[in-house]
Coordinates of C-alpha atoms and ligand atoms in Angstrom, one line a residue:
X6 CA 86.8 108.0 106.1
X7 CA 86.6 111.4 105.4
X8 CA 89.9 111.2 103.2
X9 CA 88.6 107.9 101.6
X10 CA 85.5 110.2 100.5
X11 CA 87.7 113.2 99.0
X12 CA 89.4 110.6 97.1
X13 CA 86.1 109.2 95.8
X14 CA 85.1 112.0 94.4
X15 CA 87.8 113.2 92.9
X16 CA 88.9 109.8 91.6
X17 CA 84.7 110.1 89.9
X18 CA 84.4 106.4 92.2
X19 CA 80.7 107.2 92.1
X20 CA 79.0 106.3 89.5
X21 CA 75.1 107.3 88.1
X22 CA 72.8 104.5 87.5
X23 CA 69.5 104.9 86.6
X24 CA 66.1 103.4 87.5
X25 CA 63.2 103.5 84.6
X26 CA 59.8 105.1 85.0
X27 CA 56.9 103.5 83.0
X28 CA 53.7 105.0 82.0
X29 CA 50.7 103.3 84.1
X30 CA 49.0 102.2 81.1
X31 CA 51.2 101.7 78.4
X32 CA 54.3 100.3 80.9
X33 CA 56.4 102.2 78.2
X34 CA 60.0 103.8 79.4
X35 CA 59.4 108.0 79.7
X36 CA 62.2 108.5 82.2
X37 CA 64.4 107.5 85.2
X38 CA 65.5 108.6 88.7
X39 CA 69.3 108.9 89.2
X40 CA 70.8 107.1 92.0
X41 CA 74.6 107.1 93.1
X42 CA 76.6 103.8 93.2
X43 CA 80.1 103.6 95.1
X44 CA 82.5 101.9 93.0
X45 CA 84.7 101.1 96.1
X46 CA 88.2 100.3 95.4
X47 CA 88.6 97.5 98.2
X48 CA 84.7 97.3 99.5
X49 CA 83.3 96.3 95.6
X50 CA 80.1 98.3 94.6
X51 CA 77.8 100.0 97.2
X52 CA 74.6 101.4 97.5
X53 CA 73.6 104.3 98.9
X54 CA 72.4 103.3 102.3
X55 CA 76.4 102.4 103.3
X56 CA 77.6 105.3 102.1
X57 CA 74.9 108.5 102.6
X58 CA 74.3 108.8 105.7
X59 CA 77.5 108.7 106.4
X60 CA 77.8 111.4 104.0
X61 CA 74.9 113.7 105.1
X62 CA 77.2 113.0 108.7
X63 CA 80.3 114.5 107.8
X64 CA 79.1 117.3 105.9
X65 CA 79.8 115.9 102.3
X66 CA 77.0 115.4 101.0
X67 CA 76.4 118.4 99.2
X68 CA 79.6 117.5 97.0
X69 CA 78.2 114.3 96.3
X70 CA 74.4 116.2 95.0
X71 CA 76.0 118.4 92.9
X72 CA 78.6 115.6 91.4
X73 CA 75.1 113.7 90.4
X74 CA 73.6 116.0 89.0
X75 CA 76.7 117.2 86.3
X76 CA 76.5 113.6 85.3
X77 CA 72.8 113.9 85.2
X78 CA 72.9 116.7 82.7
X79 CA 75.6 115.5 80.8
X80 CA 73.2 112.4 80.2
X81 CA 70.4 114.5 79.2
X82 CA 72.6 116.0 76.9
X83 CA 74.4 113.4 75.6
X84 CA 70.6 111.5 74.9
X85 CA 69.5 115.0 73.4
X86 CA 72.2 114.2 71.2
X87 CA 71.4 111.5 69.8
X88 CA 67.9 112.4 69.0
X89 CA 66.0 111.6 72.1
X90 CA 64.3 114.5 73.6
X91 CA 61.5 113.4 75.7
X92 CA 63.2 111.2 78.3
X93 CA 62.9 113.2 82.0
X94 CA 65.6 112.3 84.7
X95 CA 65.5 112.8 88.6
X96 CA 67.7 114.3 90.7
X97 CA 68.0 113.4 94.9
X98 CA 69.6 115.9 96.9
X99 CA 70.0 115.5 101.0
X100 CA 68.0 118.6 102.4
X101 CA 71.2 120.3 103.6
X102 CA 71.8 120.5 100.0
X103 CA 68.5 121.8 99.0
X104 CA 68.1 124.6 101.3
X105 CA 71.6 126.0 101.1
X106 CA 71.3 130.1 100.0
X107 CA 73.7 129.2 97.3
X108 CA 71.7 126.1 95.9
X109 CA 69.9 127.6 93.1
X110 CA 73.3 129.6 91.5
X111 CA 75.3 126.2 92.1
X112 CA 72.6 124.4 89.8
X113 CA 72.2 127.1 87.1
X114 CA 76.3 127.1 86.7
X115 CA 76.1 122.8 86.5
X116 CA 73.3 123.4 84.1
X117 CA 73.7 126.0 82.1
X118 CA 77.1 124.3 80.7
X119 CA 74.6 121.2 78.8
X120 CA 72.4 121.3 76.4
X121 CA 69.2 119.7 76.7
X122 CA 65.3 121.0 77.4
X123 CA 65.1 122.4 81.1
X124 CA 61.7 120.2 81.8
X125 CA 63.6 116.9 81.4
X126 CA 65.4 117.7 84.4
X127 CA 63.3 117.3 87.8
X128 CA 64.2 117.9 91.6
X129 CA 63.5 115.5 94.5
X130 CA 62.8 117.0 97.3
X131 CA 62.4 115.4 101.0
X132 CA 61.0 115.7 104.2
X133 CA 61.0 119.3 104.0
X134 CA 59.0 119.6 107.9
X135 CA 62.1 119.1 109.4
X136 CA 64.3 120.8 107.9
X137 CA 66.2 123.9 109.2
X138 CA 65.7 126.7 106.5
X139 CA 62.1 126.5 105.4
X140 CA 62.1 129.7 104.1
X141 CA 65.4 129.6 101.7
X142 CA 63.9 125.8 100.6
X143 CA 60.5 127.5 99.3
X144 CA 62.5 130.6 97.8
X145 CA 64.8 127.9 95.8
X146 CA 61.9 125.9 94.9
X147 CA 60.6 128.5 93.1
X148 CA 63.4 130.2 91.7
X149 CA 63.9 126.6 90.0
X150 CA 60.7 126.4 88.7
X151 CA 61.2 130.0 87.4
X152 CA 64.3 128.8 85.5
X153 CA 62.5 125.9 83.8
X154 CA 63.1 122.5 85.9
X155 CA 60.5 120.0 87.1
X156 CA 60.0 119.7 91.0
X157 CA 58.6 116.4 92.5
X158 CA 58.2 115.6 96.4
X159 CA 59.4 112.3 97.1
X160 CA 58.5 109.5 99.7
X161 CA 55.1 111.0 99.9
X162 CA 53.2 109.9 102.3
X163 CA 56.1 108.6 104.7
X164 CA 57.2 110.5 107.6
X165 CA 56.9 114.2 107.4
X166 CA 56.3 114.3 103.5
X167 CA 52.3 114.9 103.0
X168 CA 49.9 117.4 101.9
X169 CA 51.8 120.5 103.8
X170 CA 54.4 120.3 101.1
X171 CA 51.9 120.5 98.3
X172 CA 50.7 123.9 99.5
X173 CA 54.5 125.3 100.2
X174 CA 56.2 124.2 97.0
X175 CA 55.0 124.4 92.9
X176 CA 55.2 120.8 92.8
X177 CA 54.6 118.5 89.5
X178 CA 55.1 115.1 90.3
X179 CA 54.2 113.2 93.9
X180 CA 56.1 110.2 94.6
X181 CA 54.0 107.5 96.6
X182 CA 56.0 106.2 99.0
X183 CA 56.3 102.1 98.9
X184 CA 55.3 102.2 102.2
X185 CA 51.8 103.5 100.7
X186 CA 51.9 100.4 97.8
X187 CA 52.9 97.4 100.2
X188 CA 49.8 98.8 102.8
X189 CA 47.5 98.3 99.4
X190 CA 44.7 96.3 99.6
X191 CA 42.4 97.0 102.1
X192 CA 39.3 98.7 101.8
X193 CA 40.6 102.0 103.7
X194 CA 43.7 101.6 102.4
X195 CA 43.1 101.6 98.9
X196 CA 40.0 104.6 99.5
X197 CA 43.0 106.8 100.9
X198 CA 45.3 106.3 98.6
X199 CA 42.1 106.4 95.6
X200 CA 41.9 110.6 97.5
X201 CA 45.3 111.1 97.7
X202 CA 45.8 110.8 93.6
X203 CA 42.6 112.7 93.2
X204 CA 43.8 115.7 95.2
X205 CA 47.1 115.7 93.2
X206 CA 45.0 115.7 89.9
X207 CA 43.0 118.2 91.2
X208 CA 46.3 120.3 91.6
X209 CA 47.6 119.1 88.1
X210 CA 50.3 117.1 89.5
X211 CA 51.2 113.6 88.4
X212 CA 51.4 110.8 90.7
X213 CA 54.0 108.2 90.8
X214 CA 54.0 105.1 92.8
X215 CA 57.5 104.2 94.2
X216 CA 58.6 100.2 94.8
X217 CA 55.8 98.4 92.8
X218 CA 57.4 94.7 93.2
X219 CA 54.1 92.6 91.9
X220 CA 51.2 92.0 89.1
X221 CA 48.6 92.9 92.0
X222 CA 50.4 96.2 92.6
X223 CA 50.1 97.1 89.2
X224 CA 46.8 96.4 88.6
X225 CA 45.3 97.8 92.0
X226 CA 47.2 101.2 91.6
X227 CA 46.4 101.5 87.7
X228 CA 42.7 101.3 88.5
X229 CA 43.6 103.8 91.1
X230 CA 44.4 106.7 88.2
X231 CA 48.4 106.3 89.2
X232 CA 50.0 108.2 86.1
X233 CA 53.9 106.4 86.4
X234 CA 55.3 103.2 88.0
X235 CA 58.6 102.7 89.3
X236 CA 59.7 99.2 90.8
X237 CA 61.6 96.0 90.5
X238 CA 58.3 94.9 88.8
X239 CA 59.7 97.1 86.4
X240 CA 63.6 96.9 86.0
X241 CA 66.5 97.4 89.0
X242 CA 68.3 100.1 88.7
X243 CA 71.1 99.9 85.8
X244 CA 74.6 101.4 85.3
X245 CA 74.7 104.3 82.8
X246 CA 75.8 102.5 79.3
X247 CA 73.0 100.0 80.1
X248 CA 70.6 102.4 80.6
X249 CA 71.6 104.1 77.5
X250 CA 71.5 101.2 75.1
X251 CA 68.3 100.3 76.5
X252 CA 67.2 104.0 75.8
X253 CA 68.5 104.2 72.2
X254 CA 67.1 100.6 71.3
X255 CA 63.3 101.4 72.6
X256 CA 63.4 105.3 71.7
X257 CA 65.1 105.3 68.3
X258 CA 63.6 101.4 67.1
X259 CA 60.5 103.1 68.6
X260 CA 60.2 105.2 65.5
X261 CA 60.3 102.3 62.9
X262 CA 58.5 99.6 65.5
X263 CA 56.4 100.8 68.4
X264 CA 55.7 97.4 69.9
X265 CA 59.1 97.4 71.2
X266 CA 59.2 100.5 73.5
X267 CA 58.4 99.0 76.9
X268 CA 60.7 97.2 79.3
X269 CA 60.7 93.7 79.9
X270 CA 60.3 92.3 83.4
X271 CA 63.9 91.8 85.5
Ligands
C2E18 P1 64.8 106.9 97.0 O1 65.0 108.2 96.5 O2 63.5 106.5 97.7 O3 65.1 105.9 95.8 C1 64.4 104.7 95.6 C2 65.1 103.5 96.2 O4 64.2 102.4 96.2 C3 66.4 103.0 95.5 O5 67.3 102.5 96.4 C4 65.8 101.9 94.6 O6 66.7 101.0 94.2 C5 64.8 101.3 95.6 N1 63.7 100.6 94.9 C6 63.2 100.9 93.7 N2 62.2 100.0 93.3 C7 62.1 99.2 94.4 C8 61.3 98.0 94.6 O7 60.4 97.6 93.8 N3 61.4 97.4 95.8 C9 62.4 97.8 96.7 N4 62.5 97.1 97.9 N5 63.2 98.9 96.5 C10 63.0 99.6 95.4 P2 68.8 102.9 96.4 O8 69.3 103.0 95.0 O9 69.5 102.0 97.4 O10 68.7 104.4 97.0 C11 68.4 104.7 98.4 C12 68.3 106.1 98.6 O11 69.5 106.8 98.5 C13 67.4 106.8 97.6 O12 66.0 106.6 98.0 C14 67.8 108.3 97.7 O13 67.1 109.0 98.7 C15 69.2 108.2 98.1 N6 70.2 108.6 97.0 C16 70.6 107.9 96.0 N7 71.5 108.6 95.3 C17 71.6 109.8 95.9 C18 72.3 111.0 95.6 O14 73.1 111.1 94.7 N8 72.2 112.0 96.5 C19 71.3 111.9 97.6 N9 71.2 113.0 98.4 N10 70.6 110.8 97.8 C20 70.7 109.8 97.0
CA19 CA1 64.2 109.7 95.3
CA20 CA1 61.6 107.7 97.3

């Protein structure tokens, strides 16, 4: 496995496909999480859960992080290039990755060799309670921020991902976990969730629900404030020349015909 891996990589067998963000009340694209496909010669295309874990298990995960994120930025630069300067792409890195001494020097070299606006790149970051090096994850954290990327805490509000993190790390976005949008509904649930996005206003951060699949989702969490959806409602995710045509035709026919900009249902 661990030579099937090294020739992955080098062979570029993973490939970026990207998953839309829409604004709550517009449902118009404004950006995307990147997530890593296997193109597998014999296996056909996987998903991440066959092939991360296994990954974050044999110590190679870090290769794969910094592998997405170079085709991240060359994205951003190559829609920069073509006009489009406002569309915001995120990152996932395995913890190991994040809290690594050498994390932020490893990003500024990937980085600093695209062009493109620093804030349309943004940072997931994880389950930071139990991880090892708590101290070296704040200190990157803030040195990125310091160099001009966006931060956002994912699965919030699953597992050890919660308000702890927001007083640790300068954090802009909060991703509601799904977990938080299928338990929707009930009184108490919805009055949590109702203080959970008012806390995060309070702090200036902006709240995105993760996993929205239905009508009632997106009504019940739009009346909650949400700011961004993400979900199959929405769109799956798509391979990278589908997810730049679909960018070019809203963003640049945008100009000329605004009715067009948001995404159709899958
Ligand atoms: P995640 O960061 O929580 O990413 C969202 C996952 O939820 C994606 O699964 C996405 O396809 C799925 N999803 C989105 N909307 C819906 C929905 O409405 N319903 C349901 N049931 N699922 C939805 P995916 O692509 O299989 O990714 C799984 C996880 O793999 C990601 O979870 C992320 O943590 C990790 N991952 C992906 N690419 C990378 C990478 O390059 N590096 C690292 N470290 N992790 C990665
Ligand atoms: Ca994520
Ligand atoms: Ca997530």
């Amino acid at each position: 496995m661990q030579a099937d891996i090294e020739r992955a990589l080098t062979n570029q067998e993973f490939e970026l496909y990207l998953q839309f963000y829409v604004d709550c009340g517009s449902h118009r694209i404004v950006g995307a999480e990147a997530l890593s496909r296997w193109q597998h010669p014999e296996k056909g295309l996987l998903t991440p859960g066959r092939f991360i874990p296994m990954m974050e298990r044999e110590g190679k995960i870090s290769k794969l992080d910094y592998y997405s994120l170079e085709k991240v930025c060359s994205f951003l630069e190559e829609l920069v290039g073509l006009g489009i300067d406002t569309f915001f792409i995120s990152c996932n890195f395995s913890r190991d990755t994040f809290a690594a001494a050498a994390f932020v020097d490893n990003c500024k070299r990937i980085i600093g060799q695209y062009q493109f606006p620093r804030e349309l790149l943004v940072f997931e970051i994880t389950e930071s309670v139990s991880s090892k090096n708590i101290s070296q994850l704040q200190q990157n954290t803030v040195a990125l921020k310091e160099y001009g990327v966006k931060l956002a805490l994912d699965d919030f509000g699953e597992g050890f991902t919660s308000f702890y993190d927001l007083q640790q790390y300068p954090i802009d976005i909060i991703k509601l976990d799904k977990s938080l949008i299928d338990n929707m509904g009930t009184e108490r649930g919805d009055a949590i969730l109702k203080a959970m996005i008012r806390v995060g206003h309070e702090l200036g951060v902006t709240i995105l629900a993760e996993g929205v699949e239905t009508d009632d989702q997106v009504e019940t969490i739009t009346r909650l404030q949400c700011d961004l959806l993400q979900g199959f409602r929405f769109c799956y995710p798509l391979p990278r020349w589908e997810a730049q045509k679909k960018i070019s035709q809203l963003f640049l026919t945008a100009r000329t015909d605004d009715k067009s900009f948001s995404p159709s249902a899958p």
